[in-house]
Short mmCIF file of C-alpha atoms in Angstrom, two decimals:
data_model
loop_
_atom_site.label_atom_id
_atom_site.label_comp_id
_atom_site.label_asym_id
_atom_site.label_seq_id
_atom_site.Cartn_x
_atom_site.Cartn_y
_atom_site.Cartn_z
CA MET A 1 18.54 -24.21 -10.17
CA GLU A 2 14.89 -24.88 -8.57
CA THR A 3 13.20 -21.75 -7.39
CA ALA A 4 9.96 -20.74 -6.01
CA GLY A 5 8.63 -20.51 -9.51
CA ASP A 6 9.04 -24.21 -9.84
CA TYR A 7 6.00 -24.59 -7.57
CA THR A 8 3.68 -22.27 -9.82
CA MET A 9 4.86 -24.09 -13.19
CA GLU A 10 2.08 -25.41 -15.32
CA LEU A 11 2.72 -29.23 -15.81
CA ASP A 12 2.46 -29.26 -19.58
CA ASN A 13 4.66 -26.65 -21.61
CA ASN A 14 1.56 -24.86 -23.52
CA VAL A 15 0.48 -22.58 -20.41
CA THR A 16 2.12 -21.03 -17.76
CA SER A 17 0.20 -21.38 -14.06
CA PHE A 18 0.69 -18.11 -12.51
CA LEU A 19 -0.18 -17.14 -8.68
CA VAL A 20 -2.12 -13.92 -9.65
CA ASN A 21 -0.78 -11.33 -6.93
CA ASP A 22 2.14 -9.77 -6.37
CA THR A 23 4.23 -12.57 -4.55
CA GLY A 24 4.05 -15.21 -7.40
CA GLY A 25 7.80 -15.89 -7.30
CA GLN A 26 10.06 -15.47 -10.14
CA MET A 27 9.40 -17.70 -12.96
CA PRO A 28 12.11 -19.67 -14.66
CA ASN A 29 13.73 -19.60 -18.16
CA LEU A 30 12.68 -15.69 -18.23
CA THR A 31 15.47 -15.34 -20.79
CA ASN A 32 14.05 -17.76 -23.21
CA LEU A 33 11.04 -15.91 -24.65
CA THR A 34 9.00 -17.01 -27.32
CA SER A 35 9.47 -15.28 -30.84
CA ASP A 36 6.63 -13.32 -30.79
CA ALA A 37 7.20 -11.61 -27.44
CA TYR A 38 5.99 -8.00 -26.91
CA CYS A 39 9.04 -6.71 -24.93
CA ASN A 40 12.72 -6.89 -25.92
CA PRO A 41 14.46 -9.72 -24.53
CA TRP A 42 16.49 -7.64 -22.29
CA LEU A 43 13.70 -7.29 -19.97
CA GLY A 44 13.72 -11.28 -19.43
CA GLU A 45 17.55 -10.71 -18.57
CA LEU A 46 16.69 -8.07 -16.03
CA GLY A 47 14.20 -10.21 -14.29
CA ALA A 48 16.33 -13.11 -14.20
CA TRP A 49 19.44 -11.03 -12.95
CA TYR A 50 17.16 -9.24 -10.21
CA GLY A 51 15.75 -12.49 -9.29
CA GLY A 52 18.73 -13.49 -7.93
CA VAL A 53 19.11 -10.64 -5.32
CA HIS A 54 15.54 -10.11 -4.68
CA GLY A 55 15.45 -12.56 -1.65
CA TYR A 56 17.99 -10.55 0.02
CA SER A 57 16.76 -7.02 -0.78
CA SER A 58 12.97 -7.93 0.06
CA LEU A 59 14.33 -9.43 3.49
CA VAL A 60 15.72 -6.17 4.44
CA VAL A 61 12.94 -4.35 3.03
CA CYS A 62 10.43 -6.29 5.09
CA LEU A 63 12.32 -6.18 8.24
CA PHE A 64 12.43 -2.25 8.00
CA GLY A 65 8.88 -2.27 7.13
CA CYS A 66 7.98 -4.45 10.07
CA VAL A 67 9.80 -1.86 12.39
CA MET A 68 8.39 1.34 10.74
CA ASN A 69 4.67 -0.01 10.79
CA LEU A 70 4.97 -1.32 14.50
CA LEU A 71 6.43 2.64 15.29
CA ASN A 72 3.01 3.67 13.21
CA LEU A 73 0.90 1.44 15.40
CA VAL A 74 2.74 2.67 18.73
CA VAL A 75 2.22 6.31 17.51
CA LEU A 76 -1.19 6.21 16.14
CA THR A 77 -2.96 4.43 18.82
CA ARG A 78 -1.65 7.02 21.51
CA ARG A 79 -4.45 9.10 23.14
CA GLU A 80 -3.39 12.32 21.56
CA MET A 81 -3.72 10.77 17.90
CA HIS A 82 -7.17 9.47 18.59
CA ASN A 83 -9.15 10.62 15.73
CA PRO A 84 -10.79 9.12 12.62
CA THR A 85 -8.25 9.61 10.20
CA ASN A 86 -5.83 8.03 12.20
CA ALA A 87 -7.75 5.03 12.89
CA ILE A 88 -7.69 4.41 9.10
CA LEU A 89 -4.11 4.92 9.07
CA THR A 90 -3.79 2.40 11.97
CA GLY A 91 -5.77 -0.13 10.03
CA LEU A 92 -3.52 0.41 6.86
CA ALA A 93 -0.39 0.04 9.14
CA PHE A 94 -1.61 -3.32 10.59
CA ALA A 95 -2.39 -4.82 7.42
CA ASP A 96 0.93 -3.60 5.87
CA LEU A 97 2.67 -5.26 8.99
CA LEU A 98 1.14 -8.54 8.32
CA ASN A 99 1.92 -8.57 5.01
CA ASP A 100 5.60 -7.72 5.81
CA LEU A 101 5.67 -10.32 8.46
CA GLU A 102 4.20 -13.11 6.16
CA TYR A 103 6.51 -12.18 3.30
CA MET A 104 9.71 -12.82 5.10
CA PRO A 105 9.62 -16.64 5.45
CA PHE A 106 8.73 -16.83 1.93
CA ALA A 107 11.47 -14.49 1.02
CA LEU A 108 13.81 -16.59 2.84
CA PHE A 109 12.93 -20.15 2.10
CA MET A 110 12.00 -19.71 -1.55
CA LYS A 111 14.50 -17.31 -2.39
CA VAL A 112 17.67 -16.64 -0.19
CA LEU A 113 18.00 -20.64 0.84
CA ALA A 114 16.37 -21.74 -2.49
CA ARG A 115 19.11 -24.49 -4.18
CA PRO A 116 18.51 -27.75 -6.13
CA GLY A 117 16.32 -30.21 -4.08
CA TYR A 118 15.32 -27.48 -1.27
CA PRO A 119 12.52 -26.53 -0.56
CA PRO A 120 11.74 -29.98 -1.45
CA LYS A 121 8.52 -30.78 -3.57
CA THR A 122 6.49 -31.91 -0.67
CA TYR A 123 2.90 -31.11 -0.46
CA PRO A 124 3.57 -28.87 2.93
CA TRP A 125 5.95 -26.75 0.71
CA ALA A 126 3.61 -26.32 -1.87
CA LEU A 127 0.62 -25.69 0.49
CA PHE A 128 2.89 -23.07 2.07
CA VAL A 129 3.22 -21.29 -1.34
CA LEU A 130 -0.36 -21.32 -1.97
CA ALA A 131 -1.22 -19.82 1.58
CA HIS A 132 1.36 -17.31 1.05
CA SER A 133 -0.05 -16.36 -2.24
CA ASN A 134 -3.47 -15.96 -1.17
CA PHE A 135 -2.74 -14.29 2.33
CA SER A 136 -0.28 -11.76 0.79
CA GLN A 137 -2.97 -10.91 -2.03
CA VAL A 138 -5.75 -10.04 0.78
CA CYS A 139 -3.58 -8.25 3.06
CA HIS A 140 -2.29 -6.00 -0.35
CA THR A 141 -6.14 -5.64 -1.21
CA ILE A 142 -6.92 -4.53 2.32
CA SER A 143 -4.30 -1.81 2.03
CA ILE A 144 -5.61 -0.75 -1.34
CA TRP A 145 -8.98 -0.38 -0.42
CA LEU A 146 -8.06 1.42 2.97
CA THR A 147 -5.71 3.75 1.02
CA VAL A 148 -9.05 4.60 -0.92
CA THR A 149 -11.06 4.96 2.14
CA LEU A 150 -8.51 7.49 3.34
CA ALA A 151 -8.69 9.33 0.21
CA VAL A 152 -12.56 9.58 0.50
CA TRP A 153 -12.62 10.45 3.95
CA ARG A 154 -10.34 13.19 3.55
CA TYR A 155 -12.08 14.68 0.67
CA MET A 156 -15.21 14.65 2.87
CA MET A 157 -13.48 16.62 5.59
CA VAL A 158 -12.29 19.25 3.15
CA ALA A 159 -14.79 19.60 0.63
CA MET A 160 -18.16 19.44 3.23
CA PRO A 161 -16.66 21.16 6.38
CA MET A 162 -20.12 21.74 7.65
CA GLN A 163 -21.37 17.86 7.45
CA ASN A 164 -17.85 16.32 8.66
CA LYS A 165 -18.67 16.40 12.11
CA THR A 166 -21.56 13.98 11.29
CA LEU A 167 -20.38 12.06 8.33
CA CYS A 168 -16.78 11.50 9.52
CA THR A 169 -17.25 9.90 13.08
CA MET A 170 -14.90 7.62 14.81
CA GLU A 171 -17.80 4.82 14.61
CA ARG A 172 -18.08 5.37 11.02
CA ALA A 173 -14.37 4.99 10.59
CA LYS A 174 -14.36 1.83 12.49
CA LEU A 175 -17.13 0.73 10.28
CA ALA A 176 -15.39 1.56 7.11
CA ILE A 177 -12.22 -0.40 8.46
CA ILE A 178 -14.11 -3.51 9.07
CA ILE A 179 -15.72 -3.44 5.69
CA ALA A 180 -12.28 -2.91 4.16
CA TYR A 181 -11.11 -6.15 5.77
CA VAL A 182 -14.24 -8.03 5.30
CA CYS A 183 -14.77 -7.05 1.54
CA SER A 184 -10.86 -7.59 0.61
CA LEU A 185 -11.31 -11.64 1.88
CA LEU A 186 -14.69 -11.84 -0.35
CA VAL A 187 -13.31 -10.19 -3.47
CA CYS A 188 -10.25 -12.60 -3.39
CA ILE A 189 -12.70 -15.52 -3.73
CA PRO A 190 -11.75 -15.98 -7.28
CA VAL A 191 -8.03 -16.33 -6.27
CA TYR A 192 -8.86 -18.86 -3.76
CA LEU A 193 -10.79 -20.91 -6.24
CA THR A 194 -8.28 -20.75 -9.19
CA PHE A 195 -5.24 -22.50 -7.45
CA GLU A 196 -4.89 -25.81 -5.78
CA VAL A 197 -1.97 -27.98 -4.57
CA LYS A 198 -1.58 -31.20 -7.31
CA TRP A 199 1.02 -33.89 -7.78
CA VAL A 200 3.04 -35.41 -10.08
CA ASN A 201 4.94 -38.65 -10.54
CA GLY A 202 8.76 -37.15 -10.60
CA THR A 203 11.38 -38.10 -13.25
CA GLU A 204 13.57 -39.52 -10.67
CA GLY A 205 10.75 -41.56 -8.61
CA GLY A 206 8.50 -40.38 -5.89
CA VAL A 207 5.86 -37.87 -6.11
CA LYS A 208 6.39 -33.96 -6.50
CA TYR A 209 3.68 -31.46 -5.47
CA TYR A 210 3.11 -28.22 -7.33
CA VAL A 211 0.59 -25.17 -7.18
CA HIS A 212 -1.68 -25.88 -10.28
CA TYR A 213 -4.79 -24.32 -11.65
CA SER A 214 -7.90 -26.06 -10.17
CA GLU A 215 -10.19 -28.47 -12.29
CA LEU A 216 -12.60 -25.57 -11.80
CA ALA A 217 -10.68 -22.90 -12.83
CA LYS A 218 -9.81 -24.79 -16.19
CA ALA A 219 -13.73 -25.68 -16.78
CA HIS A 220 -15.57 -24.10 -19.29
CA ASP A 221 -12.50 -22.74 -21.31
CA GLN A 222 -10.83 -21.50 -18.27
CA LEU A 223 -13.74 -18.95 -17.34
CA LEU A 224 -12.46 -18.60 -13.68
CA VAL A 225 -8.98 -18.05 -14.79
CA ASN A 226 -9.96 -15.10 -17.10
CA ALA A 227 -12.41 -14.16 -14.17
CA ASN A 228 -9.35 -14.04 -11.85
CA PHE A 229 -7.55 -11.82 -13.89
CA TRP A 230 -10.24 -9.43 -14.47
CA VAL A 231 -10.55 -9.18 -10.74
CA TYR A 232 -7.08 -8.68 -10.15
CA SER A 233 -6.40 -5.95 -12.84
CA VAL A 234 -9.33 -4.30 -12.46
CA VAL A 235 -11.40 -4.57 -9.44
CA ILE A 236 -8.34 -4.87 -6.99
CA LYS A 237 -6.06 -2.51 -8.90
CA LEU A 238 -7.28 -0.43 -11.71
CA ILE A 239 -10.74 0.75 -10.02
CA PRO A 240 -9.16 1.87 -6.90
CA CYS A 241 -6.34 3.90 -8.98
CA LEU A 242 -9.10 5.49 -10.96
CA VAL A 243 -10.61 6.64 -7.58
CA LEU A 244 -7.60 7.81 -5.91
CA THR A 245 -6.63 9.56 -9.21
CA VAL A 246 -9.97 11.41 -8.99
CA VAL A 247 -10.01 12.17 -5.51
CA SER A 248 -6.45 13.36 -5.25
CA PHE A 249 -7.18 15.92 -7.99
CA ARG A 250 -10.30 16.95 -6.01
CA LEU A 251 -8.29 17.33 -2.80
CA ILE A 252 -5.67 19.43 -4.82
CA ASN A 253 -8.38 21.67 -5.93
CA SER A 254 -9.85 22.08 -2.50
CA LEU A 255 -6.28 22.87 -1.51
CA MET A 256 -5.90 25.73 -3.66
CA GLU A 257 -9.43 26.84 -2.96
CA ALA A 258 -8.53 27.24 0.76
CA LYS A 259 -5.60 28.90 -0.19
CA ARG A 260 -7.47 31.33 -2.30
CA ARG A 261 -10.11 31.91 0.69
CA LYS A 262 -7.37 32.30 3.17
CA ALA A 263 -5.49 35.01 0.91
CA GLN A 264 -9.05 36.91 0.74
CA LEU A 265 -9.54 36.50 4.50
CA LYS A 266 -6.22 38.09 4.83
CA GLY A 267 -6.97 40.89 2.81
CA GLY A 268 -9.86 41.59 4.95
CA GLY A 269 -7.85 41.51 8.16
CA ARG A 270 -8.78 38.17 9.58
CA GLY A 271 -6.07 35.82 8.36
CA ALA A 272 -4.15 35.58 11.15
CA ALA A 273 -6.99 33.34 13.04
CA LYS A 274 -8.00 31.32 9.81
CA GLY A 275 -4.20 30.62 9.30
CA GLY A 276 -3.79 28.92 12.50
CA GLU A 277 -6.97 26.88 12.21
CA ASP A 278 -6.53 25.67 8.58
CA GLY A 279 -2.72 25.47 8.70
CA GLY A 280 -2.51 21.94 10.52
CA GLY A 281 -5.53 20.57 8.32
CA ASP A 282 -3.56 21.67 5.09
CA ARG A 283 -0.39 19.75 6.29
CA THR A 284 -2.77 16.66 6.92
CA THR A 285 -3.99 16.95 3.67
CA ARG A 286 -0.50 17.65 1.97
CA MET A 287 0.91 14.49 3.82
CA LEU A 288 -2.05 12.26 2.47
CA LEU A 289 -1.67 13.50 -0.86
CA ALA A 290 2.02 12.19 -0.84
CA VAL A 291 0.66 8.76 0.35
CA LEU A 292 -1.93 8.70 -2.47
CA LEU A 293 0.50 9.69 -5.10
CA LEU A 294 3.10 7.02 -3.81
CA PHE A 295 0.79 4.52 -3.79
CA LEU A 296 -0.66 5.36 -7.50
CA MET A 297 3.06 5.32 -8.84
CA THR A 298 2.98 1.95 -7.22
CA GLU A 299 -0.20 -0.09 -8.41
CA PHE A 300 -1.27 1.73 -11.60
CA PRO A 301 1.75 -0.12 -13.46
CA GLN A 302 0.53 -3.40 -12.05
CA GLY A 303 -3.02 -2.96 -13.07
CA ILE A 304 -2.15 -1.98 -16.63
CA LEU A 305 0.15 -4.89 -16.89
CA GLY A 306 -2.51 -7.43 -15.72
CA LEU A 307 -5.19 -6.08 -18.03
CA LEU A 308 -2.92 -5.92 -20.94
CA SER A 309 -1.72 -9.63 -20.14
CA LEU A 310 -5.72 -10.44 -20.26
CA LEU A 311 -6.10 -8.75 -23.50
CA LEU A 312 -3.07 -9.66 -25.53
CA GLY A 313 -2.50 -13.16 -24.10
CA ASP A 314 0.25 -15.36 -23.20
CA ALA A 315 2.86 -13.91 -25.24
CA PHE A 316 2.46 -10.36 -23.36
CA PHE A 317 2.24 -12.18 -20.15
CA ARG A 318 5.69 -14.17 -20.91
CA SER A 319 7.54 -11.49 -22.36
CA CYS A 320 6.64 -8.37 -20.20
CA TYR A 321 4.78 -9.46 -16.76
CA LEU A 322 6.66 -12.17 -15.77
CA PRO A 323 10.17 -10.37 -15.78
CA LEU A 324 8.85 -7.57 -13.99
CA GLY A 325 7.22 -9.86 -11.18
CA ASP A 326 9.96 -9.28 -8.51
CA LEU A 327 10.57 -5.92 -9.31
CA MET A 328 6.99 -4.76 -8.75
CA ASP A 329 7.15 -7.05 -5.45
CA ILE A 330 10.17 -5.01 -4.14
CA VAL A 331 8.22 -1.66 -4.93
CA ALA A 332 5.19 -2.55 -3.39
CA LEU A 333 6.78 -3.65 -0.32
CA SER A 334 8.69 -0.43 -0.10
CA ASN A 335 5.67 1.59 -0.44
CA SER A 336 4.29 -0.03 2.40
CA ALA A 337 7.31 0.46 4.60
CA ILE A 338 8.04 3.98 4.21
CA ASN A 339 4.88 5.62 5.08
CA PHE A 340 6.47 6.21 8.58
CA ILE A 341 8.75 8.58 6.90
CA LEU A 342 6.13 10.71 5.10
CA TYR A 343 4.36 10.82 8.41
CA THR A 344 7.43 12.10 10.34
CA ALA A 345 8.51 14.46 7.85
CA MET A 346 4.95 16.06 6.98
CA SER A 347 3.08 16.04 10.24
CA LEU A 348 4.15 17.84 13.20
CA LYS A 349 1.82 16.33 15.39
CA PHE A 350 2.70 12.83 14.67
CA ARG A 351 6.67 13.57 15.05
CA GLN A 352 5.48 15.41 18.59
CA VAL A 353 3.92 12.27 19.78
CA PHE A 354 6.46 10.23 18.48
CA MET A 355 9.47 12.17 20.14
CA ALA A 356 7.22 12.52 23.35
CA THR A 357 6.41 8.57 23.19
CA PHE A 358 10.00 7.47 23.19
CA HIS A 359 11.47 10.02 25.17
CA LEU A 360 13.58 11.72 22.33
CA ASN A 361 13.06 15.28 23.23
CA LYS A 362 16.20 15.21 25.47
CA LEU A 363 18.16 13.75 22.40
CA CYS A 364 16.49 16.36 20.11
CA PRO A 365 15.24 19.38 22.00
CA GLN A 366 12.09 21.07 20.68
CA PRO A 367 11.11 24.51 21.29
CA ASN A 368 8.86 25.03 24.43
CA THR A 369 5.65 25.65 22.88
CA GLN A 370 3.81 25.86 26.33
CA THR A 371 4.63 29.52 26.51
CA THR A 372 5.10 30.68 22.94
CA ALA A 373 3.29 33.63 22.07
CA VAL A 374 3.41 35.11 18.67
CA ALA A 375 1.73 38.35 18.03
CA VAL A 376 0.27 38.88 14.47
CA VAL A 377 -0.46 42.31 13.32
CA THR A 378 -3.06 43.02 10.81
CA PRO A 379 -3.03 46.13 8.72
CA THR A 380 -6.71 46.95 9.92
CA ARG A 381 -7.04 49.47 12.39
CA SER A 382 -5.17 48.61 15.89
CA ALA A 383 -6.57 44.91 15.74
CA HIS A 384 -4.08 42.12 16.61
CA THR A 385 -4.19 38.36 16.95
CA THR A 386 -2.14 36.45 19.29
CA VAL A 387 -1.62 32.82 18.52
CA VAL A 388 -0.76 30.48 21.54
CA THR A 389 0.51 27.09 20.70
CA THR A 390 0.30 24.74 23.47
CA THR A 391 2.35 21.71 24.39
CA ASN A 392 -0.25 19.15 22.91
CA GLY A 393 -0.08 20.73 19.56
CA ASN A 394 -3.67 22.66 19.89
CA ILE A 395 -3.70 26.07 18.59
CA GLN A 396 -5.76 28.49 20.58
CA HIS A 397 -6.63 32.17 19.82
CA SER A 398 -6.97 35.25 21.67
CA ALA A 399 -7.95 38.66 19.99
CA ALA A 400 -7.84 41.99 21.22
CA VAL A 401 -8.92 45.41 19.84
#
């Protein structure tokens, strides 16, 4: 059977041409691995088996992701959610939505409907595969660097509470989003230059078109091809993952330190007020940590496999990387689709705004927080603090002695 992988095959049998991104398509003959393969042949069998169902599973995940990211955009752009962190999350949801929307026609035509002779080896179809490769890589790179921006942003807010009002402004957040989008377009330039559409005379007559290494990519002992692998595995994958790892640990330490400070304040008789002020911020930080850790679980393996392919050569690439291509695709697509679930599960404010926006309060009644007052009595003298939660989710404090 001819698959999308046929569009990315090298025309001689010595080298495999590969669109270096997360959506290059299943390559053929995964089970016919060379004798010097690094990975067990069962990995090729697994890749070939999953390749047969990848089109259907990716369509389902992309449809789900489109709905979830549209909901993210609707909720995060509400006036009540207007803050710099949510602006970055909005930029992330938009990039994920674009990626899901673009992936669906690729999965449909190149996977689900693929059969001998279809899609035809025409120039428009080959150009579609190339455009899909470049576009999806740019969208995914935007998501990666916006996730890094989000992590650094949250760390600045937690670690530098006195400076964050001047450093973490809405204007700076918008600038960071623009930089992430523009720089992602620029950093993928080696990808654009490495591949092009070429033609070859078919065995049964006529001309067939393929996505092939460009002449520029093959010049100087394939210098651009190697540079492309370095950009993909190191700049796009590993460096962001390393930054996220460091920042995530710093965020965890900051959370633990904040918890210790609140415990000390509680011992001094001021824990109720502080607890109300910091609780929302702690929940937001925990939610973002969940997003970051899920992202690391998705991206780190891809970056490591890409780097090993560069260091160990074609045998590792064929026997280890290619069989996992579709599996890495579906994991990445799933990651971009479930952020809405994380936001809803871990953010009270997001949940409240979502239910109010879609008028779900009647179906799932919430406690009437407008008149709810809870008295928290501390062990110091006769002081008490009353915490009043308003309907917009803000915390108000009034103290009496």
